[in-house]
């Protein structure tokens, strides 16, 4: 199969095509945390499309093609039905739209849990077909062997502990984690196992703040919080949450724009003008050349 991540400037809608920037690398991101200190916090946002990537790229260190695209893009009830084909298609689009950020693609549910070999087949496909720099997978101690297997074979991995949405059927919902001593200990142990296994960063999602801080102190690699703590080594949000595309606002989300209102208002004005036959106007129609 041919690679799909070359930028074709003649057909790209990049506007204008950005000047080439040197892309950050996994070792640079990993190196942001030295001896437990991260002087410059790591900025990560999700991206699912080329145009979204173009808009976010210069502001981010990492772009995550999250399997949250199941709910956000495809209207699915959870990330469980997301496929490797979906992740490959969106991953390639995000790589095409970015020049600067490290692009990480989520491994979808069912594509890696069975064995390290299954994980390698899925992850290598994502790297080959998208041009991404690495993958993210959910789970702690149970995934440590797989993480080592992938890293030793050239595939950088971000781990993901705490609230792991692919396990929604086991967890019974999306509530915050780490409220009991047993759960808190498990989250810290999971993070330590992933760190030792060679993960270059760990997403810490939906955990009570003291546990996010404890995890950050316990591991050598950077932690990236979402519903964690400002003391994590970086932060990630789902971009659509961050720009206000949805009515529901989870506690850990801060909205930096109200894009849903802007789109809805634009659609209402467009519909009004179509119905009034005031769109298209003379400026939007092709007129015969005056002879
Ligand atoms: O799928 C996703 O978008 C994620 C982030 C929320 C960390 O895993």
PDB file of C-alpha atoms and ligand atoms in Angstrom:
ATOM      1  CA  UNK A   1       0.000   0.000   0.000  1.00  0.00           C
ATOM      2  CA  UNK A   2       1.300   3.452  -0.823  1.00  0.00           C
ATOM      3  CA  UNK A   3       1.801   5.942   1.953  1.00  0.00           C
ATOM      4  CA  UNK A   4      -0.971   8.483   2.290  1.00  0.00           C
ATOM      5  CA  UNK A   5       0.683  11.164   4.324  1.00  0.00           C
ATOM      6  CA  UNK A   6       2.646  13.131   1.735  1.00  0.00           C
ATOM      7  CA  UNK A   7       1.441  16.726   1.595  1.00  0.00           C
ATOM      8  CA  UNK A   8       0.101  17.487  -1.859  1.00  0.00           C
ATOM      9  CA  UNK A   9       0.236  21.261  -1.908  1.00  0.00           C
ATOM     10  CA  UNK A  10      -1.584  21.462  -5.229  1.00  0.00           C
ATOM     11  CA  UNK A  11      -4.713  19.926  -3.749  1.00  0.00           C
ATOM     12  CA  UNK A  12      -4.314  20.823  -0.069  1.00  0.00           C
ATOM     13  CA  UNK A  13      -6.736  23.387   1.302  1.00  0.00           C
ATOM     14  CA  UNK A  14      -3.998  24.752   3.560  1.00  0.00           C
ATOM     15  CA  UNK A  15      -4.542  28.472   3.439  1.00  0.00           C
ATOM     16  CA  UNK A  16      -1.809  29.444   2.958  1.00  0.00           C
ATOM     17  CA  UNK A  17       0.465  26.397   3.077  1.00  0.00           C
ATOM     18  CA  UNK A  18       2.520  27.042   6.220  1.00  0.00           C
ATOM     19  CA  UNK A  19       6.247  27.505   5.914  1.00  0.00           C
ATOM     20  CA  UNK A  20       7.871  24.159   6.689  1.00  0.00           C
ATOM     21  CA  UNK A  21       8.543  23.805  10.404  1.00  0.00           C
ATOM     22  CA  UNK A  22      10.766  21.250  11.980  1.00  0.00           C
ATOM     23  CA  UNK A  23       8.555  18.631  13.593  1.00  0.00           C
ATOM     24  CA  UNK A  24       9.119  17.900  17.273  1.00  0.00           C
ATOM     25  CA  UNK A  25      10.188  14.358  18.130  1.00  0.00           C
ATOM     26  CA  UNK A  26       9.305  11.801  20.782  1.00  0.00           C
ATOM     27  CA  UNK A  27      12.721  12.117  22.527  1.00  0.00           C
ATOM     28  CA  UNK A  28      12.250  15.901  22.728  1.00  0.00           C
ATOM     29  CA  UNK A  29       8.853  15.434  24.408  1.00  0.00           C
ATOM     30  CA  UNK A  30      10.206  12.757  26.750  1.00  0.00           C
ATOM     31  CA  UNK A  31      13.161  15.003  27.547  1.00  0.00           C
ATOM     32  CA  UNK A  32      10.918  17.818  28.772  1.00  0.00           C
ATOM     33  CA  UNK A  33      10.852  16.035  32.148  1.00  0.00           C
ATOM     34  CA  UNK A  34      14.301  15.815  33.687  1.00  0.00           C
ATOM     35  CA  UNK A  35      14.859  14.442  37.188  1.00  0.00           C
ATOM     36  CA  UNK A  36      11.177  14.881  38.005  1.00  0.00           C
ATOM     37  CA  UNK A  37      10.998  18.485  36.800  1.00  0.00           C
ATOM     38  CA  UNK A  38       9.149  19.734  33.720  1.00  0.00           C
ATOM     39  CA  UNK A  39      10.059  23.369  33.175  1.00  0.00           C
ATOM     40  CA  UNK A  40       7.806  23.733  30.121  1.00  0.00           C
ATOM     41  CA  UNK A  41       4.449  21.899  30.413  1.00  0.00           C
ATOM     42  CA  UNK A  42       3.477  19.735  27.444  1.00  0.00           C
ATOM     43  CA  UNK A  43       0.510  20.941  25.379  1.00  0.00           C
ATOM     44  CA  UNK A  44      -1.652  18.286  23.726  1.00  0.00           C
ATOM     45  CA  UNK A  45      -5.044  18.509  21.996  1.00  0.00           C
ATOM     46  CA  UNK A  46      -7.029  15.993  20.017  1.00  0.00           C
ATOM     47  CA  UNK A  47      -7.345  16.379  16.236  1.00  0.00           C
ATOM     48  CA  UNK A  48      -9.307  14.256  13.792  1.00  0.00           C
ATOM     49  CA  UNK A  49      -9.123  16.157  10.495  1.00  0.00           C
ATOM     50  CA  UNK A  50      -6.466  17.864   8.378  1.00  0.00           C
ATOM     51  CA  UNK A  51      -7.969  21.339   8.733  1.00  0.00           C
ATOM     52  CA  UNK A  52      -8.300  20.973  12.496  1.00  0.00           C
ATOM     53  CA  UNK A  53      -4.664  19.887  12.643  1.00  0.00           C
ATOM     54  CA  UNK A  54      -3.622  22.941  10.599  1.00  0.00           C
ATOM     55  CA  UNK A  55      -5.316  25.244  13.100  1.00  0.00           C
ATOM     56  CA  UNK A  56      -3.961  23.547  16.233  1.00  0.00           C
ATOM     57  CA  UNK A  57      -0.490  22.548  15.090  1.00  0.00           C
ATOM     58  CA  UNK A  58       1.586  25.637  15.888  1.00  0.00           C
ATOM     59  CA  UNK A  59       0.119  25.865  19.409  1.00  0.00           C
ATOM     60  CA  UNK A  60       0.675  22.237  20.419  1.00  0.00           C
ATOM     61  CA  UNK A  61       3.526  19.862  21.188  1.00  0.00           C
ATOM     62  CA  UNK A  62       1.420  16.761  20.585  1.00  0.00           C
ATOM     63  CA  UNK A  63      -1.696  16.159  18.489  1.00  0.00           C
ATOM     64  CA  UNK A  64      -3.662  13.113  19.600  1.00  0.00           C
ATOM     65  CA  UNK A  65      -5.874  11.357  17.091  1.00  0.00           C
ATOM     66  CA  UNK A  66      -8.015  10.053  19.924  1.00  0.00           C
ATOM     67  CA  UNK A  67     -10.497   7.229  19.637  1.00  0.00           C
ATOM     68  CA  UNK A  68     -12.872   9.774  21.169  1.00  0.00           C
ATOM     69  CA  UNK A  69     -13.522  10.432  17.465  1.00  0.00           C
ATOM     70  CA  UNK A  70     -16.048   7.597  17.817  1.00  0.00           C
ATOM     71  CA  UNK A  71     -18.343   9.854  19.836  1.00  0.00           C
ATOM     72  CA  UNK A  72     -17.170  13.245  18.543  1.00  0.00           C
ATOM     73  CA  UNK A  73     -17.074  12.563  14.786  1.00  0.00           C
ATOM     74  CA  UNK A  74     -19.167   9.438  14.287  1.00  0.00           C
ATOM     75  CA  UNK A  75     -21.859   9.914  16.967  1.00  0.00           C
ATOM     76  CA  UNK A  76     -21.148   6.497  18.490  1.00  0.00           C
ATOM     77  CA  UNK A  77     -22.202   5.817  22.105  1.00  0.00           C
ATOM     78  CA  UNK A  78     -18.628   5.022  23.230  1.00  0.00           C
ATOM     79  CA  UNK A  79     -15.144   4.427  21.822  1.00  0.00           C
ATOM     80  CA  UNK A  80     -15.659   0.636  21.907  1.00  0.00           C
ATOM     81  CA  UNK A  81     -16.899   0.306  18.267  1.00  0.00           C
ATOM     82  CA  UNK A  82     -14.032   2.388  16.798  1.00  0.00           C
ATOM     83  CA  UNK A  83     -11.958   0.457  14.231  1.00  0.00           C
ATOM     84  CA  UNK A  84      -8.336   0.466  13.105  1.00  0.00           C
ATOM     85  CA  UNK A  85      -9.526   1.615   9.653  1.00  0.00           C
ATOM     86  CA  UNK A  86     -11.103   4.723  11.202  1.00  0.00           C
ATOM     87  CA  UNK A  87      -7.951   5.497  13.190  1.00  0.00           C
ATOM     88  CA  UNK A  88      -5.743   5.032  10.110  1.00  0.00           C
ATOM     89  CA  UNK A  89      -7.868   7.339   7.944  1.00  0.00           C
ATOM     90  CA  UNK A  90      -8.056  10.137  10.532  1.00  0.00           C
ATOM     91  CA  UNK A  91      -4.425   9.689  11.573  1.00  0.00           C
ATOM     92  CA  UNK A  92      -3.259  10.202   7.979  1.00  0.00           C
ATOM     93  CA  UNK A  93      -5.413  13.337   7.686  1.00  0.00           C
ATOM     94  CA  UNK A  94      -3.924  14.830  10.862  1.00  0.00           C
ATOM     95  CA  UNK A  95      -0.361  14.098   9.766  1.00  0.00           C
ATOM     96  CA  UNK A  96      -1.131  15.747   6.391  1.00  0.00           C
ATOM     97  CA  UNK A  97      -2.391  18.820   8.194  1.00  0.00           C
ATOM     98  CA  UNK A  98       0.511  19.257  10.616  1.00  0.00           C
ATOM     99  CA  UNK A  99       4.178  20.184  10.418  1.00  0.00           C
ATOM    100  CA  UNK A 100       5.253  20.838  13.967  1.00  0.00           C
ATOM    101  CA  UNK A 101       3.493  18.649  16.544  1.00  0.00           C
ATOM    102  CA  UNK A 102       4.241  15.026  17.291  1.00  0.00           C
ATOM    103  CA  UNK A 103       1.186  13.101  16.059  1.00  0.00           C
ATOM    104  CA  UNK A 104       0.049  10.157  18.192  1.00  0.00           C
ATOM    105  CA  UNK A 105      -2.758   7.821  17.109  1.00  0.00           C
ATOM    106  CA  UNK A 106      -4.913   5.917  19.596  1.00  0.00           C
ATOM    107  CA  UNK A 107      -4.997   2.144  19.310  1.00  0.00           C
ATOM    108  CA  UNK A 108      -8.719   1.267  19.225  1.00  0.00           C
ATOM    109  CA  UNK A 109     -10.381  -1.304  21.495  1.00  0.00           C
ATOM    110  CA  UNK A 110      -9.731  -4.846  20.276  1.00  0.00           C
ATOM    111  CA  UNK A 111      -6.638  -3.963  18.233  1.00  0.00           C
ATOM    112  CA  UNK A 112      -3.949  -4.632  20.865  1.00  0.00           C
ATOM    113  CA  UNK A 113      -5.151  -6.364  24.036  1.00  0.00           C
ATOM    114  CA  UNK A 114      -4.883  -9.953  22.805  1.00  0.00           C
ATOM    115  CA  UNK A 115      -1.084 -10.160  22.588  1.00  0.00           C
ATOM    116  CA  UNK A 116       2.051  -8.065  22.044  1.00  0.00           C
ATOM    117  CA  UNK A 117       2.162  -9.479  18.502  1.00  0.00           C
ATOM    118  CA  UNK A 118      -1.376  -8.271  17.763  1.00  0.00           C
ATOM    119  CA  UNK A 119      -0.427  -4.868  19.174  1.00  0.00           C
ATOM    120  CA  UNK A 120       2.676  -4.722  16.971  1.00  0.00           C
ATOM    121  CA  UNK A 121       0.671  -5.571  13.837  1.00  0.00           C
ATOM    122  CA  UNK A 122      -1.867  -2.823  14.604  1.00  0.00           C
ATOM    123  CA  UNK A 123       0.657  -0.199  15.680  1.00  0.00           C
ATOM    124  CA  UNK A 124       3.004  -0.794  12.751  1.00  0.00           C
ATOM    125  CA  UNK A 125       0.042  -0.443  10.385  1.00  0.00           C
ATOM    126  CA  UNK A 126      -0.808   2.919  11.966  1.00  0.00           C
ATOM    127  CA  UNK A 127       2.794   4.142  11.663  1.00  0.00           C
ATOM    128  CA  UNK A 128       3.094   2.982   8.027  1.00  0.00           C
ATOM    129  CA  UNK A 129      -0.274   4.246   6.806  1.00  0.00           C
ATOM    130  CA  UNK A 130      -0.462   7.545   8.681  1.00  0.00           C
ATOM    131  CA  UNK A 131       3.097   8.729   9.252  1.00  0.00           C
ATOM    132  CA  UNK A 132       2.327   9.231  12.947  1.00  0.00           C
ATOM    133  CA  UNK A 133       5.211   9.133  15.436  1.00  0.00           C
ATOM    134  CA  UNK A 134       3.685   6.743  17.942  1.00  0.00           C
ATOM    135  CA  UNK A 135       0.576   5.226  19.456  1.00  0.00           C
ATOM    136  CA  UNK A 136      -1.400   5.474  22.676  1.00  0.00           C
ATOM    137  CA  UNK A 137      -3.021   2.527  24.401  1.00  0.00           C
ATOM    138  CA  UNK A 138      -5.141   2.163  27.517  1.00  0.00           C
ATOM    139  CA  UNK A 139      -4.367   0.016  30.552  1.00  0.00           C
ATOM    140  CA  UNK A 140      -1.604  -0.260  33.111  1.00  0.00           C
ATOM    141  CA  UNK A 141       0.193  -3.317  34.493  1.00  0.00           C
ATOM    142  CA  UNK A 142      -1.717  -5.614  32.136  1.00  0.00           C
ATOM    143  CA  UNK A 143      -0.274  -3.740  29.148  1.00  0.00           C
ATOM    144  CA  UNK A 144       3.313  -3.360  30.423  1.00  0.00           C
ATOM    145  CA  UNK A 145       4.647  -6.367  28.509  1.00  0.00           C
ATOM    146  CA  UNK A 146       3.024  -5.076  25.318  1.00  0.00           C
ATOM    147  CA  UNK A 147       4.502  -1.603  25.795  1.00  0.00           C
ATOM    148  CA  UNK A 148       8.016  -3.059  26.161  1.00  0.00           C
ATOM    149  CA  UNK A 149       7.442  -5.258  23.077  1.00  0.00           C
ATOM    150  CA  UNK A 150       6.428  -2.252  20.981  1.00  0.00           C
ATOM    151  CA  UNK A 151       9.124   0.140  22.222  1.00  0.00           C
ATOM    152  CA  UNK A 152      11.903  -2.446  21.658  1.00  0.00           C
ATOM    153  CA  UNK A 153      10.662  -2.802  18.089  1.00  0.00           C
ATOM    154  CA  UNK A 154      10.671   0.927  17.309  1.00  0.00           C
ATOM    155  CA  UNK A 155       7.173   2.043  18.221  1.00  0.00           C
ATOM    156  CA  UNK A 156       6.914   4.879  20.766  1.00  0.00           C
ATOM    157  CA  UNK A 157       3.995   4.445  23.174  1.00  0.00           C
ATOM    158  CA  UNK A 158       1.947   6.729  25.405  1.00  0.00           C
ATOM    159  CA  UNK A 159       0.174   4.891  28.225  1.00  0.00           C
ATOM    160  CA  UNK A 160      -3.238   5.828  29.650  1.00  0.00           C
ATOM    161  CA  UNK A 161      -4.339   5.191  33.259  1.00  0.00           C
ATOM    162  CA  UNK A 162      -7.165   6.142  35.611  1.00  0.00           C
ATOM    163  CA  UNK A 163     -10.428   6.514  33.749  1.00  0.00           C
ATOM    164  CA  UNK A 164      -9.859   4.382  30.671  1.00  0.00           C
ATOM    165  CA  UNK A 165     -12.912   4.903  28.425  1.00  0.00           C
ATOM    166  CA  UNK A 166     -12.455   1.682  26.420  1.00  0.00           C
ATOM    167  CA  UNK A 167     -13.119  -0.198  29.683  1.00  0.00           C
ATOM    168  CA  UNK A 168     -16.480   1.546  30.182  1.00  0.00           C
ATOM    169  CA  UNK A 169     -18.273  -1.819  30.320  1.00  0.00           C
ATOM    170  CA  UNK A 170     -16.069  -2.989  33.202  1.00  0.00           C
ATOM    171  CA  UNK A 171     -15.997   0.368  34.993  1.00  0.00           C
ATOM    172  CA  UNK A 172     -19.765   0.859  34.595  1.00  0.00           C
ATOM    173  CA  UNK A 173     -19.476   4.506  33.506  1.00  0.00           C
ATOM    174  CA  UNK A 174     -17.201   7.499  33.198  1.00  0.00           C
ATOM    175  CA  UNK A 175     -16.935   8.477  36.874  1.00  0.00           C
ATOM    176  CA  UNK A 176     -13.669   9.761  38.301  1.00  0.00           C
ATOM    177  CA  UNK A 177     -11.254   7.159  39.634  1.00  0.00           C
ATOM    178  CA  UNK A 178      -8.964   6.789  42.621  1.00  0.00           C
ATOM    179  CA  UNK A 179     -11.474   7.557  45.378  1.00  0.00           C
ATOM    180  CA  UNK A 180     -10.838   4.350  47.342  1.00  0.00           C
ATOM    181  CA  UNK A 181      -7.383   3.501  48.685  1.00  0.00           C
ATOM    182  CA  UNK A 182      -7.349   0.289  46.662  1.00  0.00           C
ATOM    183  CA  UNK A 183      -8.232   2.090  43.409  1.00  0.00           C
ATOM    184  CA  UNK A 184      -5.687   4.845  44.087  1.00  0.00           C
ATOM    185  CA  UNK A 185      -2.897   2.303  44.729  1.00  0.00           C
ATOM    186  CA  UNK A 186      -3.798   0.472  41.515  1.00  0.00           C
ATOM    187  CA  UNK A 187      -3.591   3.669  39.436  1.00  0.00           C
ATOM    188  CA  UNK A 188      -0.154   4.541  40.837  1.00  0.00           C
ATOM    189  CA  UNK A 189       1.056   0.941  40.301  1.00  0.00           C
ATOM    190  CA  UNK A 190      -0.293   0.991  36.729  1.00  0.00           C
ATOM    191  CA  UNK A 191       1.587   4.201  35.940  1.00  0.00           C
ATOM    192  CA  UNK A 192       4.845   2.907  37.457  1.00  0.00           C
ATOM    193  CA  UNK A 193       4.535  -0.314  35.413  1.00  0.00           C
ATOM    194  CA  UNK A 194       4.036   1.649  32.161  1.00  0.00           C
ATOM    195  CA  UNK A 195       6.939   3.960  32.979  1.00  0.00           C
ATOM    196  CA  UNK A 196       9.249   0.998  33.629  1.00  0.00           C
ATOM    197  CA  UNK A 197       7.984  -0.686  30.452  1.00  0.00           C
ATOM    198  CA  UNK A 198       9.235   2.259  28.389  1.00  0.00           C
ATOM    199  CA  UNK A 199       6.196   4.476  27.764  1.00  0.00           C
ATOM    200  CA  UNK A 200       7.467   7.938  26.826  1.00  0.00           C
ATOM    201  CA  UNK A 201       4.478   9.653  28.465  1.00  0.00           C
ATOM    202  CA  UNK A 202       1.337   8.647  30.365  1.00  0.00           C
ATOM    203  CA  UNK A 203      -2.140  10.158  30.077  1.00  0.00           C
ATOM    204  CA  UNK A 204      -3.745  10.386  33.529  1.00  0.00           C
ATOM    205  CA  UNK A 205      -7.490  10.736  33.030  1.00  0.00           C
ATOM    206  CA  UNK A 206     -10.294  11.470  35.478  1.00  0.00           C
ATOM    207  CA  UNK A 207      -8.546  10.792  38.772  1.00  0.00           C
ATOM    208  CA  UNK A 208      -8.822  12.659  42.062  1.00  0.00           C
ATOM    209  CA  UNK A 209      -6.181  15.382  42.094  1.00  0.00           C
ATOM    210  CA  UNK A 210      -3.870  14.023  44.844  1.00  0.00           C
ATOM    211  CA  UNK A 211      -3.527  10.766  42.887  1.00  0.00           C
ATOM    212  CA  UNK A 212      -2.644  12.638  39.682  1.00  0.00           C
ATOM    213  CA  UNK A 213       0.056  14.471  41.658  1.00  0.00           C
ATOM    214  CA  UNK A 214       1.292  11.218  43.245  1.00  0.00           C
ATOM    215  CA  UNK A 215       1.490   9.528  39.827  1.00  0.00           C
ATOM    216  CA  UNK A 216       3.396  12.505  38.401  1.00  0.00           C
ATOM    217  CA  UNK A 217       5.937  12.285  41.227  1.00  0.00           C
ATOM    218  CA  UNK A 218       6.174   8.492  40.980  1.00  0.00           C
ATOM    219  CA  UNK A 219       7.117   8.210  37.300  1.00  0.00           C
ATOM    220  CA  UNK A 220      10.178   9.395  35.391  1.00  0.00           C
ATOM    221  CA  UNK A 221       8.298  10.047  32.140  1.00  0.00           C
ATOM    222  CA  UNK A 222       5.930  13.011  31.699  1.00  0.00           C
ATOM    223  CA  UNK A 223       2.284  12.700  32.749  1.00  0.00           C
ATOM    224  CA  UNK A 224      -0.400  14.373  30.668  1.00  0.00           C
ATOM    225  CA  UNK A 225      -3.513  15.172  32.657  1.00  0.00           C
ATOM    226  CA  UNK A 226      -7.152  15.329  31.608  1.00  0.00           C
ATOM    227  CA  UNK A 227      -9.247  15.721  34.714  1.00  0.00           C
ATOM    228  CA  UNK A 228      -6.012  15.281  36.667  1.00  0.00           C
ATOM    229  CA  UNK A 229      -4.025  18.197  38.057  1.00  0.00           C
ATOM    230  CA  UNK A 230      -2.175  21.306  36.889  1.00  0.00           C
ATOM    231  CA  UNK A 231       0.827  19.600  38.542  1.00  0.00           C
ATOM    232  CA  UNK A 232       0.860  17.007  35.748  1.00  0.00           C
ATOM    233  CA  UNK A 233       3.700  17.519  33.257  1.00  0.00           C
ATOM    234  CA  UNK A 234       1.236  18.439  30.521  1.00  0.00           C
ATOM    235  CA  UNK A 235      -2.456  18.688  29.705  1.00  0.00           C
ATOM    236  CA  UNK A 236      -4.775  17.321  27.023  1.00  0.00           C
ATOM    237  CA  UNK A 237      -8.380  18.127  26.150  1.00  0.00           C
ATOM    238  CA  UNK A 238     -10.707  16.995  23.409  1.00  0.00           C
ATOM    239  CA  UNK A 239     -10.631  20.004  21.079  1.00  0.00           C
ATOM    240  CA  UNK A 240     -14.401  19.962  20.477  1.00  0.00           C
ATOM    241  CA  UNK A 241     -14.930  20.228  24.258  1.00  0.00           C
ATOM    242  CA  UNK A 242     -12.352  23.004  24.518  1.00  0.00           C
ATOM    243  CA  UNK A 243     -13.995  25.131  21.778  1.00  0.00           C
ATOM    244  CA  UNK A 244     -17.564  24.566  22.978  1.00  0.00           C
ATOM    245  CA  UNK A 245     -19.031  22.228  20.353  1.00  0.00           C
ATOM    246  CA  UNK A 246     -21.179  20.269  22.779  1.00  0.00           C
ATOM    247  CA  UNK A 247     -23.821  21.187  25.328  1.00  0.00           C
ATOM    248  CA  UNK A 248     -22.494  18.810  27.979  1.00  0.00           C
ATOM    249  CA  UNK A 249     -19.451  20.194  29.770  1.00  0.00           C
ATOM    250  CA  UNK A 250     -17.600  17.598  31.880  1.00  0.00           C
ATOM    251  CA  UNK A 251     -16.124  19.012  35.098  1.00  0.00           C
ATOM    252  CA  UNK A 252     -12.546  18.807  33.771  1.00  0.00           C
ATOM    253  CA  UNK A 253     -13.280  20.831  30.623  1.00  0.00           C
ATOM    254  CA  UNK A 254     -12.728  24.547  30.306  1.00  0.00           C
ATOM    255  CA  UNK A 255     -14.370  26.127  27.264  1.00  0.00           C
ATOM    256  CA  UNK A 256     -12.210  28.665  25.475  1.00  0.00           C
ATOM    257  CA  UNK A 257     -14.815  29.445  22.774  1.00  0.00           C
ATOM    258  CA  UNK A 258     -18.494  28.874  21.971  1.00  0.00           C
ATOM    259  CA  UNK A 259     -18.170  27.443  18.470  1.00  0.00           C
ATOM    260  CA  UNK A 260     -21.513  25.581  18.519  1.00  0.00           C
ATOM    261  CA  UNK A 261     -23.340  28.906  18.894  1.00  0.00           C
ATOM    262  CA  UNK A 262     -21.326  30.428  16.024  1.00  0.00           C
ATOM    263  CA  UNK A 263     -22.133  27.502  13.669  1.00  0.00           C
ATOM    264  CA  UNK A 264     -25.785  27.397  14.654  1.00  0.00           C
ATOM    265  CA  UNK A 265     -26.137  31.150  14.169  1.00  0.00           C
ATOM    266  CA  UNK A 266     -24.412  30.993  10.748  1.00  0.00           C
ATOM    267  CA  UNK A 267     -26.716  28.149   9.636  1.00  0.00           C
ATOM    268  CA  UNK A 268     -29.786  30.091  10.774  1.00  0.00           C
ATOM    269  CA  UNK A 269     -28.737  33.213   8.835  1.00  0.00           C
ATOM    270  CA  UNK A 270     -27.882  31.125   5.741  1.00  0.00           C
ATOM    271  CA  UNK A 271     -31.248  29.351   5.885  1.00  0.00           C
ATOM    272  CA  UNK A 272     -33.030  32.691   6.251  1.00  0.00           C
ATOM    273  CA  UNK A 273     -31.256  34.138   3.204  1.00  0.00           C
ATOM    274  CA  UNK A 274     -31.905  31.032   1.054  1.00  0.00           C
ATOM    275  CA  UNK A 275     -35.601  31.158   1.948  1.00  0.00           C
ATOM    276  CA  UNK A 276     -35.706  34.905   1.221  1.00  0.00           C
ATOM    277  CA  UNK A 277     -33.812  34.337  -2.087  1.00  0.00           C
ATOM    278  CA  UNK A 278     -31.210  36.901  -0.992  1.00  0.00           C
ATOM    279  CA  UNK A 279     -28.457  34.259  -1.244  1.00  0.00           C
ATOM    280  CA  UNK A 280     -26.709  33.870  -3.623  1.00  0.00           C
ATOM    281  CA  UNK A 281     -26.282  37.585  -4.368  1.00  0.00           C
ATOM    282  CA  UNK A 282     -24.619  39.094  -7.413  1.00  0.00           C
ATOM    283  CA  UNK A 283     -21.174  38.603  -5.785  1.00  0.00           C
ATOM    284  CA  UNK A 284     -21.654  34.839  -5.507  1.00  0.00           C
ATOM    285  CA  UNK A 285     -22.988  34.203  -9.044  1.00  0.00           C
ATOM    286  CA  UNK A 286     -21.196  33.925 -12.406  1.00  0.00           C
ATOM    287  CA  UNK A 287     -22.279  36.607 -14.854  1.00  0.00           C
ATOM    288  CA  UNK A 288     -21.705  36.560 -18.625  1.00  0.00           C
ATOM    289  CA  UNK A 289     -18.627  38.548 -19.691  1.00  0.00           C
ATOM    290  CA  UNK A 290     -19.494  42.047 -20.913  1.00  0.00           C
ATOM    291  CA  UNK A 291     -18.597  42.297 -24.583  1.00  0.00           C
TER     292      UNK A 291
HETATM  293  O1  LIG B   1      -9.503   9.462  22.873  1.00  0.00           O
HETATM  294  C1  LIG B   1      -9.109  10.514  23.395  1.00  0.00           C
HETATM  295  O2  LIG B   1      -9.418  11.626  22.935  1.00  0.00           O
HETATM  296  C2  LIG B   1      -8.264  10.419  24.560  1.00  0.00           C
HETATM  297  C3  LIG B   1      -7.996  11.670  25.324  1.00  0.00           C
HETATM  298  C4  LIG B   1      -9.206  12.125  26.009  1.00  0.00           C
HETATM  299  C5  LIG B   1      -6.839  11.534  26.244  1.00  0.00           C
HETATM  300  O3  LIG B   1      -7.820   9.367  24.906  1.00  0.00           O
END
